[in-house]
XYZ file of C-alpha atoms in Angstrom:
289
model
C -11.461 72.988 -66.211
C -9.283 69.996 -65.455
C -8.875 69.597 -61.746
C -5.569 68.401 -60.617
C -5.599 65.504 -58.217
C -5.005 66.620 -54.724
C -2.528 64.740 -52.665
C -3.252 64.252 -49.016
C -0.440 65.327 -46.817
C 0.584 62.569 -44.311
C 2.797 63.099 -41.400
C 6.308 61.980 -41.819
C 6.683 58.245 -40.909
C 3.088 57.484 -41.088
C 3.576 54.781 -43.835
C 6.179 52.952 -41.741
C 3.851 52.614 -38.829
C 2.152 49.425 -39.811
C 5.429 47.631 -40.565
C 6.827 48.814 -37.159
C 3.738 47.462 -35.427
C 4.240 44.007 -37.133
C 7.839 44.008 -36.258
C 7.141 44.999 -32.586
C 4.498 42.183 -32.456
C 7.032 39.622 -33.879
C 9.769 40.715 -31.375
C 7.326 40.910 -28.394
C 8.543 37.546 -27.123
C 12.205 38.616 -27.222
C 11.442 41.735 -25.268
C 9.843 39.820 -22.413
C 12.024 38.877 -19.481
C 12.983 35.134 -19.584
C 11.326 33.006 -16.959
C 13.658 31.537 -14.361
C 14.259 27.815 -14.563
C 12.988 25.369 -11.910
C 15.227 25.752 -8.795
C 17.183 22.726 -7.843
C 15.964 21.013 -4.751
C 19.186 20.520 -2.825
C 17.293 18.840 0.022
C 16.878 15.606 -2.083
C 20.659 15.392 -2.354
C 21.373 15.500 1.290
C 21.223 11.700 1.729
C 24.287 11.533 -0.702
C 26.343 13.839 1.376
C 27.327 11.190 3.985
C 28.302 8.523 1.518
C 30.287 10.949 -0.587
C 32.123 12.235 2.494
C 32.858 8.810 3.655
C 34.281 7.728 0.234
C 36.451 10.899 0.057
C 37.783 10.323 3.659
C 38.420 6.606 2.967
C 40.333 7.378 -0.276
C 42.258 10.171 1.397
C 43.324 7.900 4.343
C 44.578 5.236 1.986
C 46.424 7.718 -0.381
C 48.164 9.629 2.287
C 49.381 6.401 3.814
C 47.811 6.530 7.255
C 46.582 2.958 6.620
C 48.370 0.595 4.347
C 46.508 -0.688 1.213
C 47.173 -4.276 2.445
C 44.898 -3.494 5.309
C 42.390 -1.107 3.713
C 42.007 -1.043 -0.160
C 40.920 1.996 -1.955
C 37.231 2.602 -2.408
C 37.428 2.159 -6.141
C 39.082 -1.318 -5.837
C 36.485 -2.314 -3.160
C 33.547 -1.217 -5.317
C 34.861 -2.921 -8.402
C 35.327 -6.058 -6.446
C 31.840 -5.888 -5.101
C 30.337 -5.343 -8.648
C 32.424 -8.147 -10.118
C 31.645 -10.445 -7.193
C 27.811 -9.780 -7.403
C 27.923 -10.237 -11.162
C 29.607 -13.658 -10.823
C 30.180 -16.543 -8.373
C 32.382 -14.771 -5.955
C 29.706 -13.160 -3.875
C 26.347 -13.601 -5.425
C 25.662 -17.222 -4.239
C 26.765 -16.294 -0.749
C 24.534 -13.097 -0.819
C 21.546 -15.258 -1.833
C 22.149 -17.832 0.894
C 22.332 -15.122 3.474
C 19.174 -13.457 2.206
C 17.342 -16.761 2.154
C 18.362 -17.564 5.872
C 17.414 -14.122 6.958
C 13.899 -14.249 5.379
C 13.316 -17.671 6.772
C 14.229 -16.563 10.303
C 12.165 -13.435 9.977
C 9.162 -15.275 8.580
C 9.171 -17.677 11.500
C 9.573 -14.874 14.030
C 6.681 -12.907 12.431
C 4.390 -15.877 12.019
C 4.714 -16.804 15.799
C 5.503 -13.471 17.297
C 2.900 -11.115 15.794
C -0.187 -12.985 16.690
C 1.165 -14.009 20.119
C 2.163 -10.408 20.794
C -1.156 -9.033 19.740
C -2.952 -11.629 21.929
C -0.803 -10.913 24.953
C -1.179 -7.192 24.490
C -5.061 -7.418 24.515
C -4.786 -9.042 27.891
C -2.456 -6.878 29.967
C -2.397 -9.228 32.957
C -1.251 -12.124 30.629
C 1.527 -9.988 29.291
C 2.678 -8.836 32.696
C 3.092 -12.595 33.716
C 5.645 -13.173 30.939
C 7.085 -9.647 30.776
C 10.216 -10.621 32.682
C 11.013 -13.550 30.471
C 10.661 -11.483 27.263
C 12.694 -8.564 28.592
C 15.379 -10.926 29.979
C 15.983 -12.915 26.737
C 15.575 -9.713 24.651
C 18.312 -8.097 26.640
C 20.595 -11.203 26.343
C 22.980 -11.030 23.467
C 22.002 -13.542 20.826
C 25.569 -14.578 20.220
C 25.703 -15.807 23.893
C 23.044 -18.288 23.053
C 24.917 -19.868 20.073
C 26.459 -22.716 22.310
C 22.925 -23.531 23.462
C 21.528 -23.735 19.954
C 24.645 -25.742 18.891
C 23.841 -28.404 21.476
C 20.145 -28.534 20.342
C 20.390 -28.322 16.624
C 24.082 -29.176 15.943
C 26.180 -27.632 13.080
C 23.543 -27.178 10.479
C 21.576 -24.712 8.531
C 18.752 -25.157 10.904
C 20.872 -23.815 13.744
C 21.602 -20.556 12.026
C 17.983 -20.002 11.083
C 16.694 -21.005 14.579
C 18.916 -18.687 16.520
C 18.129 -15.806 14.264
C 14.375 -16.470 14.464
C 14.617 -16.553 18.238
C 16.324 -13.176 18.347
C 13.904 -11.627 15.898
C 10.899 -13.242 17.654
C 11.558 -11.450 20.893
C 11.580 -8.060 19.231
C 8.439 -8.815 17.227
C 6.393 -9.989 20.331
C 7.613 -7.061 22.501
C 6.524 -4.332 19.931
C 3.298 -5.954 18.989
C 2.223 -6.400 22.626
C 3.140 -2.785 23.543
C 1.430 -1.602 20.349
C -1.821 -3.044 21.543
C -1.355 -2.063 25.196
C -0.730 1.573 24.296
C -3.615 1.782 21.673
C -5.357 5.145 21.793
C -7.786 4.813 24.745
C -10.215 7.339 23.016
C -10.885 4.945 20.120
C -11.434 1.974 22.458
C -13.795 4.017 24.557
C -15.693 5.179 21.483
C -16.142 1.608 20.257
C -17.455 0.585 23.684
C -19.858 3.406 23.664
C -21.212 2.267 20.224
C -21.777 -1.263 21.694
C -18.951 -3.006 20.141
C -18.105 -6.483 21.569
C -14.623 -7.437 22.796
C -13.934 -9.285 19.585
C -15.061 -6.359 17.421
C -12.794 -4.007 19.529
C -9.969 -6.337 19.047
C -10.219 -6.864 15.263
C -11.441 -3.329 14.369
C -9.509 -1.213 16.732
C -6.716 -2.877 18.705
C -5.245 -4.745 15.657
C -5.158 -1.672 13.401
C -3.842 0.588 16.204
C -0.999 -1.929 16.900
C 0.163 -1.984 13.210
C 2.407 1.119 13.393
C 4.482 -0.011 16.404
C 4.393 -3.581 15.003
C 6.037 -2.502 11.758
C 8.766 -0.653 13.784
C 9.417 -3.963 15.498
C 9.357 -5.871 12.241
C 12.052 -3.466 10.770
C 14.172 -3.958 13.763
C 13.504 -7.767 13.796
C 14.656 -8.135 10.128
C 17.796 -6.219 10.921
C 18.523 -8.426 13.996
C 17.859 -11.542 11.947
C 20.440 -10.511 9.434
C 23.001 -9.661 12.108
C 22.560 -12.962 13.834
C 22.634 -14.943 10.508
C 25.985 -13.281 9.534
C 27.522 -13.920 12.993
C 26.397 -17.500 12.824
C 27.834 -17.946 9.318
C 31.195 -16.714 10.670
C 31.525 -18.881 13.719
C 29.237 -21.972 13.261
C 31.142 -24.057 10.621
C 29.300 -22.514 7.697
C 30.393 -23.342 4.185
C 28.550 -20.519 2.507
C 26.917 -17.121 3.215
C 28.332 -13.651 3.465
C 29.554 -14.267 7.091
C 31.573 -17.216 5.919
C 33.052 -15.344 2.957
C 33.993 -12.391 5.374
C 35.893 -14.721 7.711
C 37.436 -16.800 4.970
C 38.749 -13.678 3.095
C 40.179 -12.308 6.379
C 42.068 -15.511 7.105
C 43.880 -15.465 3.840
C 44.305 -11.683 3.870
C 42.209 -11.042 0.812
C 41.025 -7.629 2.085
C 39.366 -6.571 -1.165
C 36.902 -9.494 -0.961
C 36.499 -9.106 2.769
C 35.516 -5.370 2.456
C 33.316 -6.214 -0.541
C 31.435 -8.899 1.356
C 31.086 -6.584 4.366
C 29.618 -3.932 1.953
C 27.278 -6.574 0.439
C 25.990 -7.301 3.868
C 25.359 -3.611 4.648
C 23.638 -3.172 1.263
C 21.353 -6.144 1.979
C 20.459 -4.697 5.435
C 19.763 -1.324 3.983
C 17.626 -2.702 1.198
C 15.479 -4.710 3.649
C 14.933 -1.592 5.877
C 13.894 0.430 2.813
C 11.587 -2.326 1.626
C 9.890 -2.418 5.064
C 9.632 1.369 5.163
C 7.769 1.298 1.799
C 5.492 -1.446 2.953
C 4.722 0.356 6.156
C 3.858 3.580 4.291
C 1.519 1.623 1.975
C -0.266 -0.422 4.614
C -0.257 1.970 7.640
C -0.989 5.026 5.461
C -3.058 6.529 8.257
C -0.254 6.597 10.877
C -0.228 9.795 12.939
C -3.849 10.812 11.933
């Protein structure tokens, strides 16, 4: 007898199961919840809040008419004048002259003040003997000494560099000396216990301990040097420099150039401060440890 083939009964929808499994595998990624993006670190944008608020307030004051544009140009006009001036001969040569004078004055102050301050700080009695002179001249406004330097050096570029170097020198020697005097006593005592000589303690402990306060003094000194240089350029018969450009533009009521030069001087001071902060973090990387 011929046997008829028997057909196996499958549950309804069994053949579609494999294809459904493949589709579900393909669509698995779409079913998963999307990962949230990296959150914005608003803390990094905080330094921009102050400048943006200042520019908005500045623009509002001019547009409302509280201050006439002849006395205070808009921020856009001032910034455009600054950019064009730094790209051409209007401000860039004066900027470079002021930068050169500032760095020369700072270099002289550092070369003399830093080793002298460390030497005085390592001998507290020697420092106490000259402490009054340092504090007295450090507290005296440097602009008050301009007539004295005029008598000594006359109206010249040396005059501007010399008075700026003197003002910066007092800051450098003060901070370096106090950095050595206030060095951590525990490290000095530990070096003595291990049998280190006075010279070894000085070069291996006191010098490195004084670097952090010394760098604070260096940052203050370069800012002081810039301030004195700009003031000297304004009032000591200068023919170039940002100070000369500021006072010259003020006399002819060219307020756009005047404010642009002031802004250039501020940018220069801020850039020097940032540069010394970066240098301090690189050299005194152990500070606070």
